[in-house]
């Protein structure tokens, strides 16, 4: 039974485009943010997460433009009121974020395919396989390399500063098992040329099947 029906929250999409060199100069600090990754149990155990067999800085050198997309997810008051315990709120929050990711991740991959030389960055960890079943810790190649993309954090970018300074949207966090005013998912597409990034769009209205 869903704890978070789709009709009990709404979403807003916030976007910004800027030169990747500027994004990197202002918001990338691998030493600081990869250190946070090392504290996560997915570090070295998920194909979307660091450490990588390649140098992210060399990968970034192939792109010139960054399109940043933030999805703000705003729970209805009715949803807040129906969650009786912190555990229910945590479960509902995870369901909400997974539902929105299930809508926007395929759209990012579709945009990537339409624009050769681009690279998508997802808003958080990999959902291609059920939690705890990634093959990386067994030394087995990824089952879904066509669907796995890193997050901006995994390449050393400061998501909090990107959201607040570029999207004018301060990140909010759950406290004491209570929903924040809103949640935010920050994705991106890096392109080799500026092209038509102004026409890129994401919608978060497709529910999980």
CSV table of N, CA and C in Angstrom, one decimal, residues 28-194:
chain,number,residue,atom,x,y,z
A,28,UNK,N,33.0,22.9,-7.8
A,28,UNK,CA,33.6,21.6,-7.7
A,28,UNK,C,34.8,21.6,-6.7
A,29,UNK,N,34.8,20.6,-5.8
A,29,UNK,CA,35.8,20.5,-4.8
A,29,UNK,C,35.9,19.0,-4.5
A,30,UNK,N,36.6,18.2,-5.3
A,30,UNK,CA,36.6,16.7,-5.2
A,30,UNK,C,37.2,16.3,-3.8
A,31,UNK,N,38.2,16.9,-3.4
A,31,UNK,CA,38.8,16.5,-2.1
A,31,UNK,C,37.8,16.6,-1.0
A,32,UNK,N,37.0,17.6,-1.0
A,32,UNK,CA,36.0,17.8,0.1
A,32,UNK,C,34.8,16.8,0.0
A,33,UNK,N,34.3,16.7,-1.2
A,33,UNK,CA,33.0,16.0,-1.4
A,33,UNK,C,33.2,14.5,-1.6
A,34,UNK,N,34.3,14.1,-2.2
A,34,UNK,CA,34.5,12.7,-2.3
A,34,UNK,C,34.8,12.1,-1.0
A,35,UNK,N,35.3,12.9,0.0
A,35,UNK,CA,35.5,12.4,1.3
A,35,UNK,C,34.2,12.1,2.0
A,36,UNK,N,33.1,12.8,1.7
A,36,UNK,CA,31.8,12.4,2.1
A,36,UNK,C,31.4,11.1,1.5
A,37,UNK,N,31.7,10.9,0.3
A,37,UNK,CA,31.3,9.6,-0.4
A,37,UNK,C,32.0,8.5,0.3
A,38,UNK,N,33.2,8.6,0.8
A,38,UNK,CA,33.9,7.5,1.4
A,38,UNK,C,33.2,7.1,2.7
A,39,UNK,N,32.4,8.0,3.3
A,39,UNK,CA,31.7,7.6,4.5
A,39,UNK,C,30.4,6.8,4.2
A,40,UNK,N,30.1,6.7,3.0
A,40,UNK,CA,28.8,6.0,2.6
A,40,UNK,C,29.1,4.6,2.2
A,41,UNK,N,28.2,3.7,2.6
A,41,UNK,CA,28.4,2.3,2.3
A,41,UNK,C,28.4,1.9,0.9
A,42,UNK,N,28.0,2.8,0.0
A,42,UNK,CA,28.0,2.5,-1.4
A,42,UNK,C,29.3,2.8,-2.1
A,43,UNK,N,30.2,3.5,-1.4
A,43,UNK,CA,31.5,3.8,-1.9
A,43,UNK,C,32.3,2.5,-2.2
A,44,UNK,N,32.6,2.4,-3.5
A,44,UNK,CA,33.3,1.2,-3.9
A,44,UNK,C,32.5,-0.1,-4.1
A,45,UNK,N,31.1,0.1,-3.8
A,45,UNK,CA,30.2,-1.0,-3.8
A,45,UNK,C,29.1,-0.8,-4.8
A,46,UNK,N,29.1,0.3,-5.5
A,46,UNK,CA,28.1,0.6,-6.5
A,46,UNK,C,28.7,1.2,-7.7
A,47,UNK,N,28.3,0.7,-8.9
A,47,UNK,CA,29.0,1.1,-10.1
A,47,UNK,C,28.8,2.6,-10.5
A,48,UNK,N,27.8,3.2,-9.9
A,48,UNK,CA,27.6,4.6,-10.1
A,48,UNK,C,28.4,5.5,-9.2
A,49,UNK,N,29.1,4.9,-8.2
A,49,UNK,CA,29.7,5.7,-7.2
A,49,UNK,C,31.3,5.6,-7.3
A,50,UNK,N,32.0,6.6,-6.7
A,50,UNK,CA,33.4,6.5,-6.7
A,50,UNK,C,33.9,5.4,-5.7
A,51,UNK,N,35.2,5.0,-5.8
A,51,UNK,CA,36.2,5.5,-6.8
A,51,UNK,C,36.0,4.9,-8.1
A,52,UNK,N,36.4,5.6,-9.2
A,52,UNK,CA,36.2,5.2,-10.5
A,52,UNK,C,37.6,4.7,-11.1
A,53,UNK,N,37.5,3.9,-12.2
A,53,UNK,CA,38.6,3.5,-12.9
A,53,UNK,C,39.1,4.5,-13.9
A,54,UNK,N,38.5,5.6,-13.9
A,54,UNK,CA,38.9,6.7,-14.8
A,54,UNK,C,39.0,8.0,-13.9
A,55,UNK,N,39.6,9.0,-14.5
A,55,UNK,CA,39.8,10.3,-13.8
A,55,UNK,C,38.6,11.2,-14.2
A,56,UNK,N,37.7,11.5,-13.2
A,56,UNK,CA,36.6,12.4,-13.6
A,56,UNK,C,37.0,13.7,-14.2
A,57,UNK,N,38.1,14.2,-13.8
A,57,UNK,CA,38.5,15.5,-14.4
A,57,UNK,C,38.8,15.4,-15.9
A,58,UNK,N,39.3,14.3,-16.3
A,58,UNK,CA,39.5,14.0,-17.7
A,58,UNK,C,38.2,13.9,-18.5
A,59,UNK,N,37.2,13.3,-17.8
A,59,UNK,CA,35.9,13.1,-18.4
A,59,UNK,C,35.3,14.5,-18.6
A,60,UNK,N,35.4,15.3,-17.6
A,60,UNK,CA,34.8,16.7,-17.6
A,60,UNK,C,35.4,17.5,-18.7
A,61,UNK,N,36.6,17.3,-19.0
A,61,UNK,CA,37.3,18.1,-20.1
A,61,UNK,C,36.7,17.9,-21.4
A,62,UNK,N,35.8,16.9,-21.6
A,62,UNK,CA,35.2,16.7,-22.9
A,62,UNK,C,33.9,17.5,-23.1
A,63,UNK,N,33.5,18.3,-22.1
A,63,UNK,CA,32.2,19.0,-22.1
A,63,UNK,C,32.5,20.5,-21.9
A,64,UNK,N,31.5,21.3,-22.5
A,64,UNK,CA,31.7,22.8,-22.3
A,64,UNK,C,30.5,23.4,-21.7
A,65,UNK,N,29.3,22.8,-21.7
A,65,UNK,CA,28.1,23.4,-21.2
A,65,UNK,C,27.4,22.5,-20.2
A,66,UNK,N,26.9,23.1,-19.1
A,66,UNK,CA,26.2,22.3,-18.1
A,66,UNK,C,24.8,22.8,-18.0
A,67,UNK,N,23.8,21.9,-18.1
A,67,UNK,CA,22.4,22.2,-17.9
A,67,UNK,C,22.0,21.6,-16.6
A,68,UNK,N,21.6,22.4,-15.7
A,68,UNK,CA,21.2,21.9,-14.3
A,68,UNK,C,19.7,21.9,-14.2
A,69,UNK,N,19.2,20.8,-13.7
A,69,UNK,CA,17.7,20.7,-13.5
A,69,UNK,C,17.4,20.3,-12.1
A,70,UNK,N,16.7,21.1,-11.4
A,70,UNK,CA,16.2,20.8,-10.0
A,70,UNK,C,14.7,20.5,-10.0
A,71,UNK,N,14.3,19.4,-9.4
A,71,UNK,CA,12.9,19.1,-9.2
A,71,UNK,C,12.6,19.4,-7.7
A,72,UNK,N,11.8,20.3,-7.5
A,72,UNK,CA,11.3,20.6,-6.1
A,72,UNK,C,10.0,19.8,-5.9
A,73,UNK,N,10.0,19.0,-4.8
A,73,UNK,CA,8.9,18.1,-4.5
A,73,UNK,C,8.2,18.6,-3.3
A,74,UNK,N,7.0,19.1,-3.4
A,74,UNK,CA,6.3,19.7,-2.3
A,74,UNK,C,5.1,18.9,-1.8
A,75,UNK,N,5.3,18.3,-0.6
A,75,UNK,CA,4.2,17.4,0.0
A,75,UNK,C,3.0,18.3,0.4
A,76,UNK,N,1.8,17.7,0.2
A,76,UNK,CA,0.6,18.3,0.6
A,76,UNK,C,0.5,18.2,2.1
A,77,UNK,N,-0.3,19.1,2.7
A,77,UNK,CA,-0.5,19.1,4.2
A,77,UNK,C,-1.2,17.8,4.6
A,78,UNK,N,-2.1,17.3,3.7
A,78,UNK,CA,-2.9,16.1,3.9
A,78,UNK,C,-1.9,14.9,4.0
A,79,UNK,N,-0.9,14.9,3.2
A,79,UNK,CA,0.1,13.8,3.3
A,79,UNK,C,0.8,13.9,4.6
A,80,UNK,N,1.2,15.0,5.0
A,80,UNK,CA,2.0,15.2,6.3
A,80,UNK,C,1.1,14.7,7.5
A,81,UNK,N,-0.2,15.0,7.4
A,81,UNK,CA,-1.1,14.6,8.5
A,81,UNK,C,-1.4,13.1,8.6
A,82,UNK,N,-1.3,12.4,7.5
A,82,UNK,CA,-1.6,11.0,7.5
A,82,UNK,C,-0.4,10.1,8.0
A,83,UNK,N,0.8,10.7,8.1
A,83,UNK,CA,1.9,9.9,8.5
A,83,UNK,C,2.1,10.0,10.0
A,84,UNK,N,1.7,8.9,10.7
A,84,UNK,CA,1.6,8.9,12.1
A,84,UNK,C,2.9,8.7,12.9
A,85,UNK,N,4.0,8.2,12.2
A,85,UNK,CA,5.2,7.9,12.9
A,85,UNK,C,6.4,8.4,12.1
A,86,UNK,N,7.6,8.6,12.7
A,86,UNK,CA,8.7,8.9,11.9
A,86,UNK,C,9.1,7.9,10.9
A,87,UNK,N,8.8,6.6,11.2
A,87,UNK,CA,9.1,5.5,10.3
A,87,UNK,C,8.3,5.6,9.0
A,88,UNK,N,7.0,5.9,9.2
A,88,UNK,CA,6.1,6.1,8.1
A,88,UNK,C,6.5,7.3,7.2
A,89,UNK,N,7.0,8.4,7.9
A,89,UNK,CA,7.4,9.5,7.1
A,89,UNK,C,8.7,9.2,6.3
A,90,UNK,N,9.6,8.5,6.9
A,90,UNK,CA,10.8,8.1,6.2
A,90,UNK,C,10.5,7.2,5.0
A,91,UNK,N,9.6,6.2,5.2
A,91,UNK,CA,9.2,5.4,4.1
A,91,UNK,C,8.5,6.1,3.0
A,92,UNK,N,7.6,7.1,3.4
A,92,UNK,CA,6.9,7.9,2.4
A,92,UNK,C,7.8,8.8,1.6
A,93,UNK,N,8.8,9.4,2.3
A,93,UNK,CA,9.8,10.2,1.6
A,93,UNK,C,10.6,9.4,0.6
A,94,UNK,N,11.0,8.2,1.0
A,94,UNK,CA,11.8,7.4,0.0
A,94,UNK,C,10.9,7.1,-1.2
A,95,UNK,N,9.7,6.7,-0.9
A,95,UNK,CA,8.8,6.4,-2.1
A,95,UNK,C,8.6,7.6,-3.0
A,96,UNK,N,8.4,8.7,-2.4
A,96,UNK,CA,8.2,10.0,-3.2
A,96,UNK,C,9.4,10.2,-4.1
A,97,UNK,N,10.6,10.2,-3.5
A,97,UNK,CA,11.8,10.5,-4.3
A,97,UNK,C,12.0,9.4,-5.3
A,98,UNK,N,11.8,8.1,-5.0
A,98,UNK,CA,11.9,7.1,-6.0
A,98,UNK,C,11.0,7.2,-7.1
A,99,UNK,N,9.7,7.7,-6.8
A,99,UNK,CA,8.7,7.9,-7.8
A,99,UNK,C,9.2,8.9,-8.8
A,100,UNK,N,9.7,10.0,-8.3
A,100,UNK,CA,10.1,11.1,-9.2
A,100,UNK,C,11.3,10.7,-10.0
A,101,UNK,N,12.3,10.1,-9.3
A,101,UNK,CA,13.4,9.6,-10.0
A,101,UNK,C,13.0,8.6,-11.2
A,102,UNK,N,12.0,7.8,-10.9
A,102,UNK,CA,11.6,6.9,-12.0
A,102,UNK,C,11.0,7.6,-13.2
A,103,UNK,N,10.5,8.8,-13.0
A,103,UNK,CA,10.0,9.6,-14.0
A,103,UNK,C,11.1,10.4,-14.8
A,104,UNK,N,12.1,11.0,-14.0
A,104,UNK,CA,13.0,11.9,-14.7
A,104,UNK,C,14.2,11.2,-15.2
A,105,UNK,N,14.7,10.1,-14.6
A,105,UNK,CA,15.9,9.5,-15.1
A,105,UNK,C,15.8,9.0,-16.5
A,106,UNK,N,14.7,8.3,-16.9
A,106,UNK,CA,14.6,7.9,-18.3
A,106,UNK,C,14.5,9.1,-19.3
A,107,UNK,N,14.0,10.2,-18.8
A,107,UNK,CA,13.9,11.4,-19.7
A,107,UNK,C,15.3,12.0,-19.9
A,108,UNK,N,16.2,12.0,-18.8
A,108,UNK,CA,17.5,12.4,-19.0
A,108,UNK,C,18.3,11.6,-20.0
A,109,UNK,N,18.1,10.2,-19.9
A,109,UNK,CA,18.8,9.3,-20.8
A,109,UNK,C,18.3,9.6,-22.2
A,110,UNK,N,17.0,9.8,-22.4
A,110,UNK,CA,16.5,10.1,-23.7
A,110,UNK,C,17.1,11.4,-24.3
A,111,UNK,N,17.2,12.4,-23.5
A,111,UNK,CA,17.9,13.6,-24.0
A,111,UNK,C,19.3,13.4,-24.3
A,112,UNK,N,20.0,12.6,-23.5
A,112,UNK,CA,21.4,12.2,-23.8
A,112,UNK,C,21.5,11.5,-25.1
A,113,UNK,N,20.6,10.6,-25.4
A,113,UNK,CA,20.7,9.8,-26.7
A,113,UNK,C,20.4,10.8,-27.9
A,114,UNK,N,19.6,11.8,-27.7
A,114,UNK,CA,19.3,12.7,-28.8
A,114,UNK,C,20.4,13.7,-29.1
A,115,UNK,N,21.3,13.8,-28.1
A,115,UNK,CA,22.4,14.8,-28.2
A,115,UNK,C,23.7,14.1,-28.0
A,116,UNK,N,24.3,13.5,-29.1
A,116,UNK,CA,25.6,12.8,-29.0
A,116,UNK,C,26.6,13.7,-28.4
A,117,UNK,N,27.4,13.1,-27.5
A,117,UNK,CA,28.5,13.9,-26.9
A,117,UNK,C,28.0,14.5,-25.6
A,118,UNK,N,26.8,14.2,-25.1
A,118,UNK,CA,26.3,14.7,-23.8
A,118,UNK,C,26.4,13.6,-22.8
A,119,UNK,N,26.3,13.9,-21.5
A,119,UNK,CA,26.3,13.0,-20.4
A,119,UNK,C,25.4,13.4,-19.3
A,120,UNK,N,24.5,12.5,-18.9
A,120,UNK,CA,23.6,12.8,-17.9
A,120,UNK,C,24.2,12.5,-16.5
A,121,UNK,N,23.7,13.2,-15.5
A,121,UNK,CA,24.0,13.0,-14.1
A,121,UNK,C,22.7,12.9,-13.4
A,122,UNK,N,22.6,11.8,-12.6
A,122,UNK,CA,21.3,11.6,-11.9
A,122,UNK,C,21.4,12.3,-10.5
A,123,UNK,N,20.2,12.4,-10.0
A,123,UNK,CA,20.0,13.0,-8.6
A,123,UNK,C,20.1,12.0,-7.5
A,124,UNK,N,21.3,11.5,-7.3
A,124,UNK,CA,21.5,10.6,-6.2
A,124,UNK,C,22.0,9.2,-6.7
A,125,UNK,N,21.8,8.2,-5.9
A,125,UNK,CA,22.4,6.9,-6.1
A,125,UNK,C,21.7,6.2,-7.2
A,126,UNK,N,22.3,5.1,-7.6
A,126,UNK,CA,21.8,4.3,-8.7
A,126,UNK,C,20.6,3.4,-8.3
A,127,UNK,N,19.5,3.4,-9.1
A,127,UNK,CA,18.3,2.6,-8.8
A,127,UNK,C,18.2,1.5,-9.8
A,128,UNK,N,19.2,1.3,-10.7
A,128,UNK,CA,19.0,0.3,-11.7
A,128,UNK,C,18.8,-1.1,-11.2
A,129,UNK,N,19.4,-1.5,-10.1
A,129,UNK,CA,19.2,-2.8,-9.4
A,129,UNK,C,18.6,-2.6,-8.0
A,130,UNK,N,17.9,-3.6,-7.5
A,130,UNK,CA,17.5,-3.5,-6.1
A,130,UNK,C,18.6,-3.2,-5.1
A,131,UNK,N,18.3,-2.5,-4.1
A,131,UNK,CA,19.3,-2.1,-3.1
A,131,UNK,C,20.1,-3.3,-2.6
A,132,UNK,N,21.4,-3.2,-2.6
A,132,UNK,CA,22.2,-4.2,-2.1
A,132,UNK,C,22.6,-5.3,-3.0
A,133,UNK,N,22.1,-5.2,-4.3
A,133,UNK,CA,22.4,-6.3,-5.3
A,133,UNK,C,23.4,-5.9,-6.4
A,134,UNK,N,24.0,-4.7,-6.3
A,134,UNK,CA,25.0,-4.3,-7.3
A,134,UNK,C,26.1,-5.3,-7.3
A,135,UNK,N,26.6,-5.6,-8.6
A,135,UNK,CA,27.6,-6.6,-8.8
A,135,UNK,C,29.0,-6.1,-8.5
A,136,UNK,N,29.2,-4.9,-8.2
A,136,UNK,CA,30.5,-4.3,-8.1
A,136,UNK,C,31.3,-5.0,-7.0
A,137,UNK,N,30.7,-5.2,-5.9
A,137,UNK,CA,31.5,-5.8,-4.8
A,137,UNK,C,31.9,-7.2,-5.0
A,138,UNK,N,31.3,-7.9,-6.1
A,138,UNK,CA,31.7,-9.2,-6.5
A,138,UNK,C,32.7,-9.2,-7.6
A,139,UNK,N,33.1,-8.0,-8.1
A,139,UNK,CA,34.0,-7.9,-9.2
A,139,UNK,C,33.3,-8.3,-10.5
A,140,UNK,N,32.0,-8.2,-10.6
A,140,UNK,CA,31.3,-8.6,-11.8
A,140,UNK,C,30.9,-7.3,-12.5
A,141,UNK,N,31.0,-7.3,-13.9
A,141,UNK,CA,30.6,-6.1,-14.6
A,141,UNK,C,29.1,-5.7,-14.3
A,142,UNK,N,28.9,-4.4,-14.5
A,142,UNK,CA,27.5,-3.8,-14.3
A,142,UNK,C,26.5,-4.5,-15.2
A,143,UNK,N,25.4,-4.8,-14.6
A,143,UNK,CA,24.3,-5.4,-15.4
A,143,UNK,C,23.6,-4.4,-16.4
A,144,UNK,N,23.6,-3.2,-16.0
A,144,UNK,CA,22.9,-2.2,-16.8
A,144,UNK,C,23.7,-0.9,-17.1
A,145,UNK,N,24.8,-1.1,-17.8
A,145,UNK,CA,25.7,0.1,-18.1
A,145,UNK,C,25.0,1.2,-18.9
A,146,UNK,N,24.0,0.8,-19.6
A,146,UNK,CA,23.2,1.8,-20.4
A,146,UNK,C,22.3,2.7,-19.5
A,147,UNK,N,22.1,2.2,-18.3
A,147,UNK,CA,21.2,3.0,-17.4
A,147,UNK,C,21.9,3.6,-16.2
A,148,UNK,N,23.1,3.3,-16.0
A,148,UNK,CA,23.8,3.8,-14.8
A,148,UNK,C,24.5,5.1,-15.1
A,149,UNK,N,24.3,6.1,-14.3
A,149,UNK,CA,25.0,7.4,-14.5
A,149,UNK,C,25.4,7.9,-13.1
A,150,UNK,N,26.5,8.6,-13.0
A,150,UNK,CA,26.9,9.2,-11.6
A,150,UNK,C,26.0,10.3,-11.2
A,151,UNK,N,26.1,10.7,-10.0
A,151,UNK,CA,25.5,12.0,-9.5
A,151,UNK,C,26.6,13.1,-9.6
A,152,UNK,N,26.1,14.3,-9.5
A,152,UNK,CA,27.1,15.4,-9.5
A,152,UNK,C,28.0,15.3,-8.3
A,153,UNK,N,27.5,14.9,-7.2
A,153,UNK,CA,28.3,14.7,-5.9
A,153,UNK,C,29.4,13.7,-6.2
A,154,UNK,N,29.1,12.7,-6.9
A,154,UNK,CA,30.1,11.6,-7.2
A,154,UNK,C,31.3,12.1,-8.0
A,155,UNK,N,31.1,13.3,-8.7
A,155,UNK,CA,32.2,13.9,-9.4
A,155,UNK,C,32.8,15.1,-8.7
A,156,UNK,N,32.4,15.2,-7.4
A,156,UNK,CA,33.0,16.3,-6.5
A,156,UNK,C,32.3,17.6,-6.5
A,157,UNK,N,31.0,17.7,-7.0
A,157,UNK,CA,30.3,19.0,-7.1
A,157,UNK,C,29.5,19.2,-5.8
A,158,UNK,N,29.4,20.4,-5.4
A,158,UNK,CA,28.6,20.8,-4.2
A,158,UNK,C,27.2,21.1,-4.6
A,159,UNK,N,26.3,20.1,-4.3
A,159,UNK,CA,24.9,20.2,-4.7
A,159,UNK,C,24.2,21.3,-3.9
A,160,UNK,N,24.5,21.4,-2.7
A,160,UNK,CA,23.8,22.4,-1.9
A,160,UNK,C,24.1,23.8,-2.4
A,161,UNK,N,25.3,24.1,-2.8
A,161,UNK,CA,25.6,25.5,-3.3
A,161,UNK,C,25.0,25.6,-4.7
A,162,UNK,N,25.1,24.6,-5.5
A,162,UNK,CA,24.5,24.7,-6.9
A,162,UNK,C,23.0,25.0,-6.8
A,163,UNK,N,22.3,24.3,-5.9
A,163,UNK,CA,20.9,24.5,-5.8
A,163,UNK,C,20.6,25.9,-5.3
A,164,UNK,N,21.3,26.3,-4.2
A,164,UNK,CA,21.0,27.6,-3.7
A,164,UNK,C,21.4,28.8,-4.6
A,165,UNK,N,22.6,28.7,-5.2
A,165,UNK,CA,23.1,29.8,-5.9
A,165,UNK,C,22.7,29.9,-7.4
A,166,UNK,N,22.5,28.7,-8.0
A,166,UNK,CA,22.1,28.7,-9.4
A,166,UNK,C,20.5,28.6,-9.5
A,167,UNK,N,19.9,27.7,-8.7
A,167,UNK,CA,18.5,27.5,-8.8
A,167,UNK,C,17.7,28.3,-7.8
A,168,UNK,N,18.4,29.1,-7.0
A,168,UNK,CA,17.7,29.9,-5.9
A,168,UNK,C,16.8,29.1,-5.1
A,169,UNK,N,17.3,27.9,-4.7
A,169,UNK,CA,16.5,26.9,-4.0
A,169,UNK,C,17.3,26.2,-2.9
A,170,UNK,N,17.1,26.7,-1.7
A,170,UNK,CA,17.9,26.1,-0.6
A,170,UNK,C,17.5,24.6,-0.3
A,171,UNK,N,18.4,23.7,-0.2
A,171,UNK,CA,18.1,22.4,0.1
A,171,UNK,C,17.5,22.3,1.5
A,172,UNK,N,16.4,21.5,1.7
A,172,UNK,CA,15.8,21.2,2.9
A,172,UNK,C,15.9,19.8,3.3
A,173,UNK,N,16.0,19.5,4.6
A,173,UNK,CA,16.2,18.1,5.1
A,173,UNK,C,15.1,17.7,6.1
A,174,UNK,N,14.8,16.4,6.2
A,174,UNK,CA,13.9,15.9,7.2
A,174,UNK,C,14.5,16.1,8.6
A,175,UNK,N,13.7,16.4,9.6
A,175,UNK,CA,14.2,16.5,10.9
A,175,UNK,C,13.3,15.8,11.9
A,176,UNK,N,13.8,14.9,12.7
A,176,UNK,CA,13.0,14.2,13.7
A,176,UNK,C,11.8,13.5,13.1
A,177,UNK,N,12.1,12.9,11.9
A,177,UNK,CA,11.0,12.1,11.3
A,177,UNK,C,10.0,13.0,10.6
A,178,UNK,N,10.1,14.3,10.5
A,178,UNK,CA,9.2,15.1,9.9
A,178,UNK,C,9.6,15.6,8.5
A,179,UNK,N,8.7,15.6,7.6
A,179,UNK,CA,9.0,16.1,6.2
A,179,UNK,C,9.5,17.6,6.3
A,180,UNK,N,10.4,17.9,5.4
A,180,UNK,CA,10.8,19.3,5.3
A,180,UNK,C,9.7,20.1,4.5
A,181,UNK,N,9.8,21.3,4.3
A,181,UNK,CA,8.9,22.1,3.5
A,181,UNK,C,8.8,21.5,2.1
A,182,UNK,N,9.9,21.1,1.6
A,182,UNK,CA,10.0,20.5,0.2
A,182,UNK,C,11.3,19.7,0.2
A,183,UNK,N,11.3,18.7,-0.8
A,183,UNK,CA,12.5,18.0,-1.1
A,183,UNK,C,13.0,18.5,-2.5
A,184,UNK,N,14.3,18.3,-2.8
A,184,UNK,CA,14.9,18.7,-4.1
A,184,UNK,C,15.8,17.6,-4.6
A,185,UNK,N,15.6,17.3,-5.9
A,185,UNK,CA,16.5,16.4,-6.6
A,185,UNK,C,17.2,17.3,-7.7
A,186,UNK,N,18.5,17.2,-7.7
A,186,UNK,CA,19.3,18.0,-8.7
A,186,UNK,C,20.0,17.1,-9.7
A,187,UNK,N,19.6,17.2,-10.9
A,187,UNK,CA,20.2,16.4,-12.0
A,187,UNK,C,20.9,17.3,-12.9
A,188,UNK,N,21.6,16.8,-13.9
A,188,UNK,CA,22.3,17.6,-14.9
A,188,UNK,C,22.5,16.9,-16.2
A,189,UNK,N,22.8,17.7,-17.2
A,189,UNK,CA,23.3,17.2,-18.5
A,189,UNK,C,24.5,18.0,-18.9
A,190,UNK,N,25.6,17.4,-19.2
A,190,UNK,CA,26.8,18.1,-19.7
A,190,UNK,C,26.9,17.9,-21.2
A,191,UNK,N,27.1,18.9,-21.9
A,191,UNK,CA,27.1,18.9,-23.4
A,191,UNK,C,28.5,19.4,-23.9
A,192,UNK,N,28.8,18.8,-25.1
A,192,UNK,CA,30.0,19.3,-25.7
A,192,UNK,C,29.9,20.7,-26.4
A,193,UNK,N,28.6,21.0,-26.8
A,193,UNK,CA,28.4,22.3,-27.4
A,193,UNK,C,27.1,22.8,-26.8
A,194,UNK,N,26.9,24.2,-26.8
A,194,UNK,CA,25.7,24.8,-26.2
A,194,UNK,C,24.5,24.3,-26.9
